[in-house]
Coordinates of C-alpha atoms in Angstrom, one line a residue:
X1 CA 82.3 -123.7 31.4
X2 CA 82.9 -124.4 27.7
X3 CA 84.6 -127.0 28.8
X4 CA 82.4 -128.4 31.9
X5 CA 79.8 -128.1 29.6
X6 CA 81.6 -129.3 26.5
X7 CA 81.8 -132.9 28.6
X8 CA 78.4 -132.8 30.9
X9 CA 76.7 -133.2 27.5
X10 CA 78.8 -135.8 26.0
X11 CA 77.2 -139.3 26.0
X12 CA 79.1 -141.7 27.9
X13 CA 80.8 -144.5 25.7
X14 CA 81.1 -148.2 26.6
X15 CA 83.1 -151.0 25.2
X16 CA 82.1 -152.7 23.2
X17 CA 82.8 -156.6 21.5
X18 CA 81.9 -157.7 18.4
X19 CA 81.7 -160.8 16.0
X20 CA 80.8 -160.5 12.1
X21 CA 81.1 -161.7 8.8
X22 CA 83.2 -158.9 5.8
X23 CA 81.9 -159.2 2.4
X24 CA 84.2 -162.3 1.4
X25 CA 82.1 -164.1 4.4
X26 CA 85.4 -164.1 6.6
X27 CA 84.3 -164.3 10.5
X28 CA 85.8 -161.1 12.3
X29 CA 85.8 -160.3 15.6
X30 CA 87.2 -156.7 17.3
X31 CA 85.6 -154.1 19.8
X32 CA 84.5 -150.7 19.9
X33 CA 84.0 -147.6 21.3
X34 CA 80.0 -146.6 21.4
X35 CA 77.3 -145.0 23.5
X36 CA 74.9 -147.6 23.0
X37 CA 74.9 -151.2 20.0
X38 CA 72.8 -149.9 17.7
X39 CA 75.8 -147.0 17.4
X40 CA 78.1 -150.1 16.6
X41 CA 75.1 -152.1 14.7
X42 CA 75.5 -148.9 12.4
X43 CA 78.9 -147.2 12.5
X44 CA 80.3 -151.3 11.3
X45 CA 77.5 -152.0 8.4
X46 CA 78.3 -149.4 7.4
X47 CA 82.0 -150.3 6.8
X48 CA 80.1 -153.7 5.1
X49 CA 80.0 -155.9 7.8
X50 CA 77.7 -158.2 8.9
X51 CA 77.0 -157.9 12.4
X52 CA 76.6 -161.2 14.6
X53 CA 77.2 -160.8 17.2
X54 CA 77.5 -157.4 20.0
X55 CA 78.9 -157.5 23.0
X56 CA 79.2 -154.4 25.9
X57 CA 82.2 -155.8 27.2
X58 CA 81.8 -155.9 31.5
X59 CA 84.2 -153.8 33.7
X60 CA 83.4 -154.6 37.1
X61 CA 85.2 -157.6 38.9
X62 CA 89.4 -158.3 37.7
X63 CA 92.0 -157.5 40.8
X64 CA 92.5 -154.1 42.5
X65 CA 94.8 -151.5 41.0
X66 CA 98.5 -151.8 42.0
X67 CA 101.2 -149.7 41.6
X68 CA 102.6 -152.1 39.1
X69 CA 100.0 -151.2 36.6
X70 CA 100.1 -147.5 36.8
X71 CA 104.1 -148.5 36.2
X72 CA 103.1 -150.2 32.9
X73 CA 100.5 -147.9 32.1
X74 CA 103.5 -145.6 32.0
X75 CA 106.0 -147.1 30.4
X76 CA 103.9 -148.7 26.6
X77 CA 102.1 -145.0 27.2
X78 CA 105.7 -142.7 26.7
X79 CA 106.8 -146.0 24.3
X80 CA 103.9 -145.4 21.6
X81 CA 103.7 -141.4 22.0
X82 CA 107.3 -141.8 21.4
X83 CA 107.3 -143.5 18.7
X84 CA 104.1 -140.8 17.0
X85 CA 100.9 -142.4 18.2
X86 CA 98.3 -139.7 19.1
X87 CA 97.3 -140.1 22.8
X88 CA 94.5 -141.1 22.5
X89 CA 95.1 -144.3 20.3
X90 CA 97.5 -144.8 22.6
X91 CA 94.9 -144.2 25.5
X92 CA 92.2 -147.2 24.0
X93 CA 95.1 -149.3 22.7
X94 CA 96.7 -150.2 26.4
X95 CA 93.0 -149.7 27.9
X96 CA 92.1 -152.5 25.0
X97 CA 95.8 -154.4 26.2
X98 CA 95.5 -154.7 29.3
X99 CA 94.5 -158.2 31.5
X100 CA 92.7 -156.7 34.9
X101 CA 88.8 -154.5 34.3
X102 CA 89.5 -152.1 36.3
X103 CA 92.5 -150.7 34.3
X104 CA 90.7 -151.0 31.6
X105 CA 88.3 -149.1 32.9
X106 CA 90.3 -146.8 34.4
X107 CA 91.9 -145.5 31.9
X108 CA 88.8 -145.7 29.2
X109 CA 87.3 -142.8 32.0
X110 CA 90.9 -141.2 31.4
X111 CA 90.0 -141.3 27.9
X112 CA 87.1 -139.9 28.0
X113 CA 88.2 -136.2 29.9
X114 CA 91.1 -135.8 27.4
X115 CA 88.5 -136.2 25.1
X116 CA 86.4 -133.6 26.3
X117 CA 89.6 -130.7 27.1
X118 CA 90.2 -132.2 29.3
X119 CA 94.1 -131.3 30.1
X120 CA 96.3 -134.3 30.5
X121 CA 97.0 -134.0 34.0
X122 CA 94.0 -132.4 35.2
X123 CA 92.4 -136.0 34.1
X124 CA 95.0 -138.0 36.4
X125 CA 94.6 -135.2 39.7
X126 CA 90.7 -136.7 39.8
X127 CA 91.8 -140.1 40.6
X128 CA 94.4 -139.5 43.1
X129 CA 94.3 -143.1 44.4
X130 CA 96.3 -143.9 41.5
X131 CA 98.5 -141.1 40.5
X132 CA 99.7 -138.7 42.4
X133 CA 101.1 -135.9 43.5
X134 CA 104.6 -136.5 42.1
X135 CA 102.9 -138.1 39.2
X136 CA 100.1 -135.5 37.6
X137 CA 102.9 -132.3 38.1
X138 CA 105.2 -134.3 36.4
X139 CA 102.7 -135.2 33.1
X140 CA 101.7 -131.4 33.7
X141 CA 105.3 -130.0 33.8
X142 CA 105.0 -132.8 30.0
X143 CA 102.3 -130.5 29.3
X144 CA 103.3 -127.3 29.4
X145 CA 106.4 -127.9 27.7
X146 CA 105.7 -129.9 25.2
X147 CA 107.9 -132.9 25.7
X148 CA 105.4 -134.7 27.5
X149 CA 106.7 -138.6 25.6
X150 CA 109.9 -137.3 27.8
X151 CA 108.6 -137.6 30.8
X152 CA 106.5 -140.5 30.7
X153 CA 109.4 -141.9 30.2
X154 CA 111.9 -141.1 32.8
X155 CA 108.5 -140.9 35.1
X156 CA 107.8 -145.0 34.4
X157 CA 112.0 -145.2 35.2
X158 CA 111.4 -143.1 38.3
X159 CA 108.8 -146.1 38.9
X160 CA 110.2 -149.1 38.5
X161 CA 113.1 -147.7 40.6
X162 CA 110.8 -147.3 43.2
X163 CA 109.0 -150.5 43.0
X164 CA 112.5 -152.6 42.8
X165 CA 113.3 -151.5 45.7
X166 CA 110.3 -151.5 47.7
X167 CA 110.2 -155.2 46.2
X168 CA 114.0 -155.6 47.3
X169 CA 112.4 -154.5 51.1
X170 CA 109.6 -156.8 50.9
X171 CA 112.1 -159.9 50.1
X172 CA 113.8 -158.9 52.9
X173 CA 111.5 -159.0 55.0
X174 CA 109.2 -161.3 54.4
X175 CA 111.2 -164.4 54.5
X176 CA 111.9 -163.6 58.6
X177 CA 108.2 -162.7 58.8
X178 CA 107.4 -166.3 57.1
X179 CA 109.6 -168.2 59.7
X180 CA 108.8 -166.5 62.6
X181 CA 104.9 -167.2 62.6
X182 CA 105.7 -170.5 60.9
X183 CA 107.2 -171.8 64.1
X184 CA 104.5 -170.2 66.4
X185 CA 102.5 -172.0 64.9
X186 CA 104.2 -175.4 65.0
X187 CA 104.5 -174.6 68.8
X188 CA 101.1 -173.8 69.7
X189 CA 100.6 -177.1 67.7
X190 CA 103.3 -179.3 70.2
X191 CA 102.3 -177.4 72.6
X192 CA 98.4 -178.4 72.6
X193 CA 98.5 -181.9 71.2
X194 CA 101.6 -183.8 71.0
X195 CA 102.7 -182.5 74.9
X196 CA 99.4 -183.2 77.2
X197 CA 99.9 -187.1 75.3
X198 CA 103.4 -187.0 76.1
X199 CA 102.0 -185.6 80.3
X200 CA 99.6 -188.4 80.7
X201 CA 102.3 -191.5 79.6
X202 CA 105.1 -189.7 82.3
X203 CA 103.0 -189.5 84.6
X204 CA 102.0 -193.1 85.9
X205 CA 106.3 -193.3 85.9
X206 CA 106.0 -192.6 90.0
X207 CA 109.0 -190.6 89.2
X208 CA 110.5 -186.6 89.5
X209 CA 110.4 -185.1 86.5
X210 CA 112.8 -182.3 85.0
X211 CA 112.3 -178.2 86.0
X212 CA 112.7 -178.2 81.6
X213 CA 110.0 -180.5 81.2
X214 CA 107.8 -179.9 84.0
X215 CA 108.3 -175.4 82.7
X216 CA 107.4 -177.2 78.8
X217 CA 104.7 -179.0 80.2
X218 CA 103.4 -176.0 82.3
X219 CA 103.4 -174.0 79.1
X220 CA 101.1 -176.3 77.4
X221 CA 98.8 -176.3 79.8
X222 CA 98.5 -172.3 79.3
X223 CA 98.2 -173.3 75.4
X224 CA 95.0 -175.5 76.5
X225 CA 93.3 -174.1 78.1
X226 CA 94.2 -170.3 76.7
X227 CA 94.6 -170.8 73.7
X228 CA 91.7 -169.0 71.7
X229 CA 92.9 -165.9 74.2
X230 CA 96.7 -165.9 73.2
X231 CA 95.5 -166.2 69.6
X232 CA 93.0 -163.6 70.0
X233 CA 95.7 -161.1 71.3
X234 CA 98.4 -161.7 68.7
X235 CA 96.3 -161.5 66.1
X236 CA 94.2 -158.7 67.3
X237 CA 97.9 -156.8 68.6
X238 CA 99.7 -157.0 65.1
X239 CA 95.3 -155.5 63.3
X240 CA 95.2 -152.5 65.7
X241 CA 99.2 -151.8 66.3
X242 CA 99.3 -151.7 61.5
X243 CA 96.1 -150.0 61.9
X244 CA 98.1 -147.4 64.3
X245 CA 101.0 -147.1 62.0
X246 CA 99.2 -147.0 58.7
X247 CA 96.9 -144.2 60.6
X248 CA 98.6 -142.0 63.6
X249 CA 101.5 -139.6 62.3
X250 CA 103.3 -139.6 65.5
X251 CA 103.1 -143.6 65.2
X252 CA 104.5 -143.5 62.0
X253 CA 107.5 -141.0 63.0
X254 CA 107.6 -142.8 65.8
X255 CA 108.5 -146.7 64.5
X256 CA 111.1 -145.1 61.1
X257 CA 113.0 -143.6 64.0
X258 CA 113.5 -146.7 64.8
X259 CA 113.1 -148.6 61.5
X260 CA 116.4 -146.3 61.4
X261 CA 117.9 -147.1 64.6
X262 CA 117.5 -151.3 63.9
X263 CA 120.7 -152.6 64.5
X264 CA 119.5 -155.4 61.5
X265 CA 117.1 -154.0 59.3
X266 CA 118.1 -150.2 60.1
X267 CA 120.9 -149.8 57.2
X268 CA 118.9 -151.4 54.8
X269 CA 115.9 -148.7 55.8
X270 CA 118.0 -146.1 55.1
X271 CA 119.9 -146.8 52.4
X272 CA 116.6 -147.9 50.8
X273 CA 115.1 -144.2 52.2
X274 CA 118.2 -141.7 50.4
X275 CA 118.0 -143.7 46.7
X276 CA 114.0 -143.0 46.7
X277 CA 114.6 -139.5 47.9
X278 CA 117.9 -139.0 45.5
X279 CA 115.6 -140.2 42.8
X280 CA 112.4 -138.5 43.0
X281 CA 114.7 -135.1 43.3
X282 CA 116.5 -136.2 40.6
X283 CA 113.4 -136.7 38.0
X284 CA 111.1 -133.5 40.1
X285 CA 114.1 -131.4 38.9
X286 CA 115.3 -132.7 35.8
X287 CA 111.5 -132.6 34.6
X288 CA 111.9 -128.4 34.8
X289 CA 109.9 -127.8 38.3
X290 CA 110.8 -124.8 40.3
X291 CA 113.7 -127.0 43.4
X292 CA 111.1 -125.9 46.4
X293 CA 107.5 -126.7 44.7
X294 CA 109.4 -130.7 43.6
X295 CA 110.3 -130.3 47.4
X296 CA 106.8 -131.1 47.6
X297 CA 106.2 -134.4 46.4
X298 CA 110.3 -135.8 47.3
X299 CA 109.8 -136.2 51.2
X300 CA 106.1 -138.7 50.9
X301 CA 108.6 -140.4 48.3
X302 CA 110.7 -141.2 50.1
X303 CA 109.2 -143.9 51.7
X304 CA 110.2 -142.6 55.8
X305 CA 108.3 -139.8 57.9
X306 CA 111.3 -138.9 59.1
X307 CA 112.8 -138.1 55.6
X308 CA 109.5 -136.1 55.0
X309 CA 110.0 -134.3 57.9
X310 CA 113.5 -133.7 57.3
X311 CA 112.4 -132.5 53.5
X312 CA 109.8 -129.8 55.2
X313 CA 112.2 -128.2 57.0
X314 CA 114.7 -128.5 53.5
X315 CA 112.0 -126.8 51.6
X316 CA 112.4 -124.0 54.5
X317 CA 115.6 -122.8 53.9
X318 CA 115.6 -123.3 50.5
X319 CA 112.5 -120.8 50.1
X320 CA 114.7 -118.1 51.9
X321 CA 118.0 -118.9 50.3
X322 CA 119.5 -121.2 51.4
X323 CA 121.7 -123.2 48.7
X324 CA 120.4 -127.2 48.8
X325 CA 123.4 -129.1 50.0
X326 CA 123.8 -126.3 53.3
X327 CA 119.8 -127.0 54.4
X328 CA 120.5 -130.6 53.8
X329 CA 123.5 -130.8 55.8
X330 CA 121.5 -128.7 58.9
X331 CA 119.1 -132.1 58.7
X332 CA 122.3 -134.3 59.3
X333 CA 120.2 -136.7 57.8
X334 CA 122.5 -137.2 54.6
X335 CA 124.9 -138.9 54.3
X336 CA 127.8 -137.4 53.3
X337 CA 128.8 -139.1 49.5
X338 CA 125.4 -136.9 48.4
X339 CA 126.0 -133.8 50.1
X340 CA 128.8 -133.8 47.9
X341 CA 126.8 -135.0 44.7
X342 CA 124.4 -132.5 45.6
X343 CA 127.0 -129.7 45.3
X344 CA 129.4 -130.5 42.8
X345 CA 125.7 -130.4 40.7
X346 CA 124.5 -127.4 42.7
X347 CA 128.4 -125.8 41.5
X348 CA 127.6 -127.3 37.5
X349 CA 124.4 -126.2 36.7
X350 CA 123.5 -130.5 37.0
X351 CA 122.2 -130.7 40.1
X352 CA 119.6 -133.8 38.4
X353 CA 122.1 -136.2 37.1
X354 CA 124.5 -136.1 40.1
X355 CA 121.6 -136.6 42.6
X356 CA 120.8 -139.3 39.8
X357 CA 124.1 -141.1 40.3
X358 CA 123.6 -140.7 43.9
X359 CA 120.2 -142.5 43.8
X360 CA 121.8 -145.2 41.4
X361 CA 124.7 -145.4 44.3
X362 CA 122.4 -146.5 46.6
X363 CA 119.8 -148.4 45.0
X364 CA 123.2 -151.0 43.9
X365 CA 124.1 -149.9 47.5
X366 CA 120.4 -151.6 48.6
X367 CA 120.8 -154.2 46.3
X368 CA 123.7 -155.3 48.1
X369 CA 122.0 -155.2 52.0
X370 CA 119.5 -157.1 50.9
X371 CA 121.5 -160.0 49.2
X372 CA 124.1 -159.5 52.5
X373 CA 120.7 -159.9 54.5
X374 CA 119.1 -162.9 53.5
X375 CA 122.6 -165.1 54.3
X376 CA 122.8 -163.4 57.4
X377 CA 119.3 -164.1 58.0
X378 CA 120.0 -167.7 57.6
X379 CA 122.4 -169.1 60.1
X380 CA 120.1 -167.0 62.8
X381 CA 117.5 -168.7 61.9
X382 CA 118.4 -171.9 61.7
X383 CA 119.7 -171.6 65.4
X384 CA 116.2 -170.1 66.3
X385 CA 114.4 -173.1 65.5
X386 CA 117.3 -175.3 66.9
X387 CA 116.9 -173.7 69.9
X388 CA 112.9 -173.4 70.2
X389 CA 111.9 -176.5 68.8
X390 CA 114.4 -178.5 69.7
X391 CA 114.5 -177.3 73.2
X392 CA 111.5 -178.5 73.3
X393 CA 111.9 -182.5 72.5
X394 CA 114.8 -182.5 74.5
X395 CA 112.9 -181.6 77.1
X396 CA 109.9 -184.5 76.5
X397 CA 112.6 -186.4 76.6
X398 CA 114.1 -186.0 79.3
X399 CA 112.6 -188.1 81.4
X400 CA 112.7 -190.7 78.5
X401 CA 116.5 -191.2 79.9
X402 CA 115.5 -192.1 83.8
X403 CA 112.7 -194.6 82.4
X404 CA 115.2 -197.7 83.1
X405 CA 115.9 -196.0 86.9
X406 CA 112.8 -196.3 87.8
X407 CA 111.2 -200.0 86.3

């Protein structure tokens, strides 16, 4: 109640940029947090500064806050706290150094909450869009144990490794997707604009056209007549598919199962999920979070609904007294190496270290899988494009080979 009352009565503060001259007549500039321009002027005059201009910094606009922004903030905050910089001053420094106004506003809001007596973990929990359950639990554990800077450092490392895995997965999927999209656009342009021109020429031949040419010309007529339906159905289908994948839990489970069994990408998705699962549990357990509570955040952090469902079962088994390794083995989802590492960790009391080593191994495996996938996809895509585009070109040039016979 006292904290809430203090927060309610605390004046709203903003960030002001000011410019003036010191006692020696030298032009000086800076920033200050205050409730209004008058307070900024009064404070600067007490410092012997003749104020020329005071402007409130705009906090609107800017790009959206991304996980990378949160990871950078976490790393900077951990570094400054390790250096002995007070928490509130650390927030000020990070907020001023950010080039994104939205990040600056977010950090200033959190700083204001902490300044009025709210714990750091509770201040983070007010922004669940940017600080998930795992993040807040680790910060809370750090505050309780008095090792906040250590856990922030581990949390920053965890975020950096997780973001790196996601970027590798995206890079592996972006290249073939982009090539397929470009190939479809090129084929559509050929069908709509190029083939009709050839059709007019072939009509004057007065000879029977080859079957491949007739097939391509028929496809061209469909594209010319129904291009709006083709593009609309493909665009709408992709949009509704992605939305249902994002919003439907049943769809997420089905797609995640299919991705794990996919012939080319399945192994990559599986290794990345294992790496993120083991990395998350290692980080949580090293922070002193009890195993059953740590498993609350592990499933969702794996990025795969199949692993999330398996984690729920593991949590139930562990809560009834089953060992972690046995509970993991029951799911039939984890590789033998991870099970052996978890077993050794349980027996030696170094579960966090063993899971961390397993995460390191599978992160390297993901890196190698991405490189191998890129090497594999390049010839496959070349053959695919050559077959599609080359097939269309050859089909349209076949009648030209019969031109001498007609003449």
